[in-house]
Amino acid sequence: MKIVIAGAGKVGFTIASCLCREGHDITLIDVRRSRLDSAANAMDVMGCCGSCAAPSVLKEAEAGAADVFIAATGNDEANLVACQFARQMGAGHTIARLHNPEYLESAETLKSIMDLNLVINPDHVTAVEISRVLQFPAAMQVDAFPDCGMEIVTFRVAESSCLNGVRLTELGKRFGQKVLLCAAERDGRFLIPDGNYVIQAGDNISVTAAPKALRKFFISTGAYQKPVRRVIILGGSRIAEYLTGLLESTGVAVTIIEENYDRCQQLAETLKTADIVCADGADTGILKESGLNEADGFVALTGYDEDNIILSLYAHREGVEKVVSKVNNDKFTELLHSMFPDTTLSPKNLVAEQIEGYVRSLDYASDKSTIEALYYLGDQNVTATEFLVGAGSACVGRSLAELQLKPGVLLAAVTRAGKSHLPDGKTVLQPGDKAVVVTAGVTVVRLDDILR
Amino acid sequence: MNYRFVFNIQGKVLLAEAALLLAPMAAALVYHESALPFVYTILPLLLLGGGLSLLKPKNTELFAREGFICVGLAWILMSLFGALPFVLAGDIPRYVDALFEIVSGLTTTGASILDNPESLSRGGMFWRLFSHWIGGMGVLVFIAAVLPVSGDHYMQIMRAEVPGPTVSKLVPRVRKTARILYLIYLGLTVLEFIFLLCGGMSFYDAILHAFATAGTGGFSTRAASIAAYDSVYIEMVIATFMLLFGCNFNIFYFLLLGQFAAVFKSEELRIYLGIVLASVLLIAGNIAAAVGGFGRGLRYAYFQVMTVMSTCGFATADFDTWPALSRWVLVLLMFGGGCAGSTAGGMKLSRVIILVKSFFHELRQQIMPSRVKRIWFESKPVSDQTVKSVQVFFFAYMAIAGLVVLILSFDGTDLLTNITASIACMSNIGPGLGAVGPSCNFGFYSDLSKLVMSLEMLMGRLEIFPVMFLLSPSVWKGR
């Protein structure tokens, strides 16, 4: 497909590289030539220099001929204008990235008025993700498939864990819960485990189950932690604002530390119960004064990866049970994970996830199976994709044991008529089912791609 | 200072008063009394008012300064003229007494200097209770509602006259807002009048008591106040209407619009009702033994709590004879008063709530000095400016009430009497404790004390600042 992306910043760049890897033709638009150059050096894309709000620039980038037009600059209004122009020129689908909380409230109305196909708010997506892990602190990552009621939880196996040394075939017998181990990362390599896989300390493993079963599983393995009750958030960014809003409604006590006094005032006018401290969060004295030692959650959301990493390490050493850090640089994430395993998030990856899922779902034509949701587990190579099974799919009508799945592919959950269960050899897919497929190192655009 | 425009508005105020005086004059005529006292008051009002309104302003710009001055001046002029009918009719021969009485009426205080109000002429009595109704919603709001005044700057005046820490419009136009407020006011008054008629009150008494309740004034046609009727029905009707008139009028507007969620969410209303309920139960339990049973206790407690909380000042029982606990609860309620934007006096509940919140806010601020936090009220952050002005208001309120006690003490009356007299005037309630209790009156005070208390009542009704500005020369000298 032909895709035009306006804005080659962090978010635009990440989206471009994901979609490029999938084989789409990408044209990037940005006002800064240097950004376009570095993008062109890193991947096989074309650059077009200029403002995306200018019709002439859009024409030059052939936005009218694009199947998908994605406006991902940092300026909401420019994104909206660009999408309008692209739509008028004849672009197939338009996607706008919007930051402002006001636009989030009215996302649905905006979509219909401006004829947008998708509106993405990276800050809000990130905040939702963080609030989910704070509800389930034992996990590094929690991905929910809303329609089927299944969750995929990723966590690090601790040295002392009773999972250490357990063979996959014994998992069900030992812990009595119906859970499915769907992906594992060992020494930086991702794999879909088979029956012979033996869990080792230091593995990052992803398990699928219904939320209740997952909770019981974690309790029986002794790794369960109660939801976080007191959180310190470093940096009063929009993510912090959204996150506090989400947490306040569940009764979590929030303290935000922000250096800029005017920003503090703004936050104080929108957030009712949160404590807002105007101070430098890098000052460990301030952290302690703000109750770091009493907190069971610490979220680092400053604009600097380095600050976030260092202060997360500090909070971890001070004994805070759950530490979440926003790290944009993927290399830094690896570095941080080598030191201690806790949740790291990057808004750009979360946005790329959503857009990749959306773009893939446009490709369904052959078997009428559409993509409902897509998540990266650990890194962009391991994905969990939820498909709506179409009548034309080759997977329909045969039991799982008969289907010849590609290596690196796993059917993780099947939902039929609102009830979801973990598949086994006898499971037969039917049209209308929702199937969650986990893949490692294999790109699955259509459901039939899982077959050999 | 835009003197011309300020005086032009004063002229309109005086003309409005002349028009309003027609009502008691009509009452005098109906009861075959001489209309002359009213005629002799209306004539100078027409002359001066007409003259002043002929003063055409060069421009109609009004700023906060003019707003405050306008309101302060208007109330004082109205009081000075309003006292005349009492003197001319011979009801209250001394002018200082008459002034105290009319200020008490207009400010909806209800503190009287009369030993036996029943000796008053019918016309004088009508004017005495009608003044509550005029003062309750405010005469400048009335002018905005009926006269074609320029609305561009009139909010400066509304802000100075309508009680509460912040004043918001109901609809974009000042004039329409004023009309809606007056219609609600009128509607509720009529409703109460009908209820009272059904309870067997005479036409004359019912209409006057409806006026007195609506303005949360507290004058009565009877010496024994509401106790004279000895009717549970009448007591409950009046108590309930006191409860209603103590609510923010915006609430009724929302009710009329069918926005029940907004009403239910109102923090001030919920706290108001909560305090009423708690105080009634506490006092009822406390006085049960003295009045013969919890049921009778509830009856008296409900009425007295409402009369104090809405700063009305009617009496069904001499609460001065109640146990100390009950008496002190009532004194505490005197400070709070009703909700902002009601006709009740006092500091207003929303101010008290903001004060309490700012206290806890400050406590936490002491342990976390770098914390940035807003005080939230009615699910909205309160601006620092509002919090500060509420704190200053509280100080001024207490300081002035305290100062007045000092002046009253020259008269040689006992401390409890002086303290509660000062609070009752400041909060526009009426009766206090001791020698100014529900069964007594303010007649024994010296002229100086009466004048000081008159000023205090005006300060209480107009929330201090307009009267303070009148007294400060620098504001007069212009900008």
GROMACS .gro file of N, CA and C in nm, chain A residues 89-139:
model
  153
   89MET      N    1  -0.807   1.559  -0.143
   89MET     CA    2  -0.729   1.519  -0.261
   89MET      C    3  -0.758   1.376  -0.298
   90GLY      N    4  -0.819   1.304  -0.206
   90GLY     CA    5  -0.859   1.168  -0.241
   90GLY      C    6  -0.787   1.058  -0.166
   91ALA      N    7  -0.726   1.091  -0.054
   91ALA     CA    8  -0.658   0.986   0.024
   91ALA      C    9  -0.761   0.884   0.074
   92GLY      N   10  -0.722   0.760   0.081
   92GLY     CA   11  -0.815   0.653   0.119
   92GLY      C   12  -0.856   0.660   0.265
   93HIS      N   13  -0.759   0.657   0.355
   93HIS     CA   14  -0.787   0.661   0.498
   93HIS      C   15  -0.704   0.772   0.560
   94THR      N   16  -0.762   0.841   0.657
   94THR     CA   17  -0.684   0.945   0.724
   94THR      C   18  -0.677   0.915   0.874
   95ILE      N   19  -0.557   0.933   0.927
   95ILE     CA   20  -0.533   0.910   1.069
   95ILE      C   21  -0.466   1.034   1.126
   96ALA      N   22  -0.519   1.087   1.235
   96ALA     CA   23  -0.459   1.206   1.295
   96ALA      C   24  -0.412   1.176   1.436
   97ARG      N   25  -0.294   1.227   1.467
   97ARG     CA   26  -0.244   1.218   1.604
   97ARG      C   27  -0.285   1.348   1.673
   98LEU      N   28  -0.353   1.338   1.785
   98LEU     CA   29  -0.399   1.456   1.858
   98LEU      C   30  -0.356   1.449   2.004
   99HIS      N   31  -0.307   1.562   2.054
   99HIS     CA   32  -0.253   1.565   2.190
   99HIS      C   33  -0.350   1.624   2.292
  100ASN      N   34  -0.418   1.731   2.246
  100ASN     CA   35  -0.493   1.811   2.343
  100ASN      C   36  -0.602   1.733   2.414
  101PRO      N   37  -0.611   1.749   2.546
  101PRO     CA   38  -0.719   1.681   2.620
  101PRO      C   39  -0.857   1.720   2.567
  102GLU      N   40  -0.871   1.845   2.519
  102GLU     CA   41  -1.002   1.889   2.469
  102GLU      C   42  -1.044   1.804   2.350
  103TYR      N   43  -0.946   1.770   2.265
  103TYR     CA   44  -0.979   1.691   2.147
  103TYR      C   45  -1.008   1.546   2.186
  104LEU      N   46  -0.951   1.503   2.297
  104LEU     CA   47  -0.976   1.365   2.340
  104LEU      C   48  -1.122   1.348   2.378
  105GLU      N   49  -1.174   1.451   2.451
  105GLU     CA   50  -1.315   1.446   2.492
  105GLU      C   51  -1.406   1.431   2.371
  106SER      N   52  -1.368   1.502   2.263
  106SER     CA   53  -1.460   1.511   2.150
  106SER      C   54  -1.413   1.425   2.034
  107ALA      N   55  -1.331   1.323   2.062
  107ALA     CA   56  -1.269   1.244   1.955
  107ALA      C   57  -1.372   1.190   1.857
  108GLU      N   58  -1.483   1.137   1.910
  108GLU     CA   59  -1.582   1.075   1.821
  108GLU      C   60  -1.647   1.178   1.730
  109THR      N   61  -1.681   1.294   1.788
  109THR     CA   62  -1.743   1.401   1.709
  109THR      C   63  -1.645   1.450   1.603
  110LEU      N   64  -1.520   1.470   1.645
  110LEU     CA   65  -1.417   1.515   1.551
  110LEU      C   66  -1.406   1.419   1.434
  111LYS      N   67  -1.407   1.291   1.468
  111LYS     CA   68  -1.391   1.189   1.363
  111LYS      C   69  -1.501   1.203   1.260
  112SER      N   70  -1.625   1.223   1.308
  112SER     CA   71  -1.734   1.229   1.212
  112SER      C   72  -1.735   1.362   1.136
  113ILE      N   73  -1.704   1.472   1.206
  113ILE     CA   74  -1.706   1.602   1.137
  113ILE      C   75  -1.594   1.611   1.033
  114MET      N   76  -1.475   1.569   1.076
  114MET     CA   77  -1.358   1.585   0.989
  114MET      C   78  -1.339   1.464   0.899
  115ASP      N   79  -1.427   1.368   0.908
  115ASP     CA   80  -1.419   1.248   0.828
  115ASP      C   81  -1.282   1.179   0.845
  116LEU      N   82  -1.244   1.160   0.970
  116LEU     CA   83  -1.118   1.092   1.001
  116LEU      C   84  -1.148   0.945   1.026
  117ASN      N   85  -1.054   0.859   0.993
  117ASN     CA   86  -1.076   0.717   1.019
  117ASN      C   87  -1.028   0.676   1.158
  118LEU      N   88  -0.924   0.743   1.203
  118LEU     CA   89  -0.869   0.705   1.333
  118LEU      C   90  -0.807   0.828   1.398
  119VAL      N   91  -0.830   0.843   1.528
  119VAL     CA   92  -0.767   0.950   1.604
  119VAL      C   93  -0.684   0.885   1.712
  120ILE      N   94  -0.559   0.924   1.721
  120ILE     CA   95  -0.472   0.862   1.821
  120ILE      C   96  -0.413   0.968   1.911
  121ASN      N   97  -0.424   0.947   2.039
  121ASN     CA   98  -0.365   1.036   2.137
  121ASN      C   99  -0.257   0.958   2.212
  122PRO      N  100  -0.131   0.976   2.174
  122PRO     CA  101  -0.023   0.894   2.230
  122PRO      C  102  -0.016   0.904   2.383
  123ASP      N  103  -0.039   1.025   2.434
  123ASP     CA  104  -0.029   1.044   2.579
  123ASP      C  105  -0.136   0.965   2.651
  124HIS      N  106  -0.256   0.968   2.595
  124HIS     CA  107  -0.364   0.897   2.661
  124HIS      C  108  -0.344   0.746   2.653
  125VAL      N  109  -0.301   0.699   2.536
  125VAL     CA  110  -0.275   0.556   2.520
  125VAL      C  111  -0.172   0.510   2.623
  126THR      N  112  -0.068   0.593   2.640
  126THR     CA  113   0.038   0.559   2.735
  126THR      C  114  -0.018   0.557   2.878
  127ALA      N  115  -0.099   0.657   2.909
  127ALA     CA  116  -0.154   0.665   3.044
  127ALA      C  117  -0.241   0.542   3.075
  128VAL      N  118  -0.320   0.501   2.977
  128VAL     CA  119  -0.406   0.383   2.997
  128VAL      C  120  -0.320   0.260   3.023
  129GLU      N  121  -0.213   0.249   2.945
  129GLU     CA  122  -0.122   0.136   2.958
  129GLU      C  123  -0.060   0.135   3.100
  130ILE      N  124  -0.015   0.251   3.145
  130ILE     CA  125   0.048   0.259   3.277
  130ILE      C  126  -0.053   0.224   3.385
  131SER      N  127  -0.175   0.277   3.372
  131SER     CA  128  -0.273   0.251   3.478
  131SER      C  129  -0.301   0.101   3.485
  132ARG      N  130  -0.292   0.032   3.370
  132ARG     CA  131  -0.318  -0.112   3.369
  132ARG      C  132  -0.209  -0.189   3.446
  133VAL      N  133  -0.082  -0.150   3.425
  133VAL     CA  134   0.023  -0.221   3.499
  133VAL      C  135   0.022  -0.185   3.647
  134LEU      N  136  -0.025  -0.064   3.678
  134LEU     CA  137  -0.031  -0.028   3.820
  134LEU      C  138  -0.139  -0.109   3.892
  135GLN      N  139  -0.238  -0.151   3.815
  135GLN     CA  140  -0.342  -0.238   3.872
  135GLN      C  141  -0.289  -0.380   3.889
  136PHE      N  142  -0.186  -0.414   3.812
  136PHE     CA  143  -0.131  -0.550   3.816
  136PHE      C  144   0.021  -0.541   3.823
  137PRO      N  145   0.072  -0.500   3.941
  137PRO     CA  146   0.213  -0.462   3.950
  137PRO      C  147   0.311  -0.577   3.926
  138ALA      N  148   0.265  -0.700   3.940
  138ALA     CA  149   0.358  -0.811   3.921
  138ALA      C  150   0.403  -0.820   3.776
  139ALA      N  151   0.327  -0.757   3.686
  139ALA     CA  152   0.357  -0.768   3.545
  139ALA      C  153   0.442  -0.652   3.498
   0.00000   0.00000   0.00000
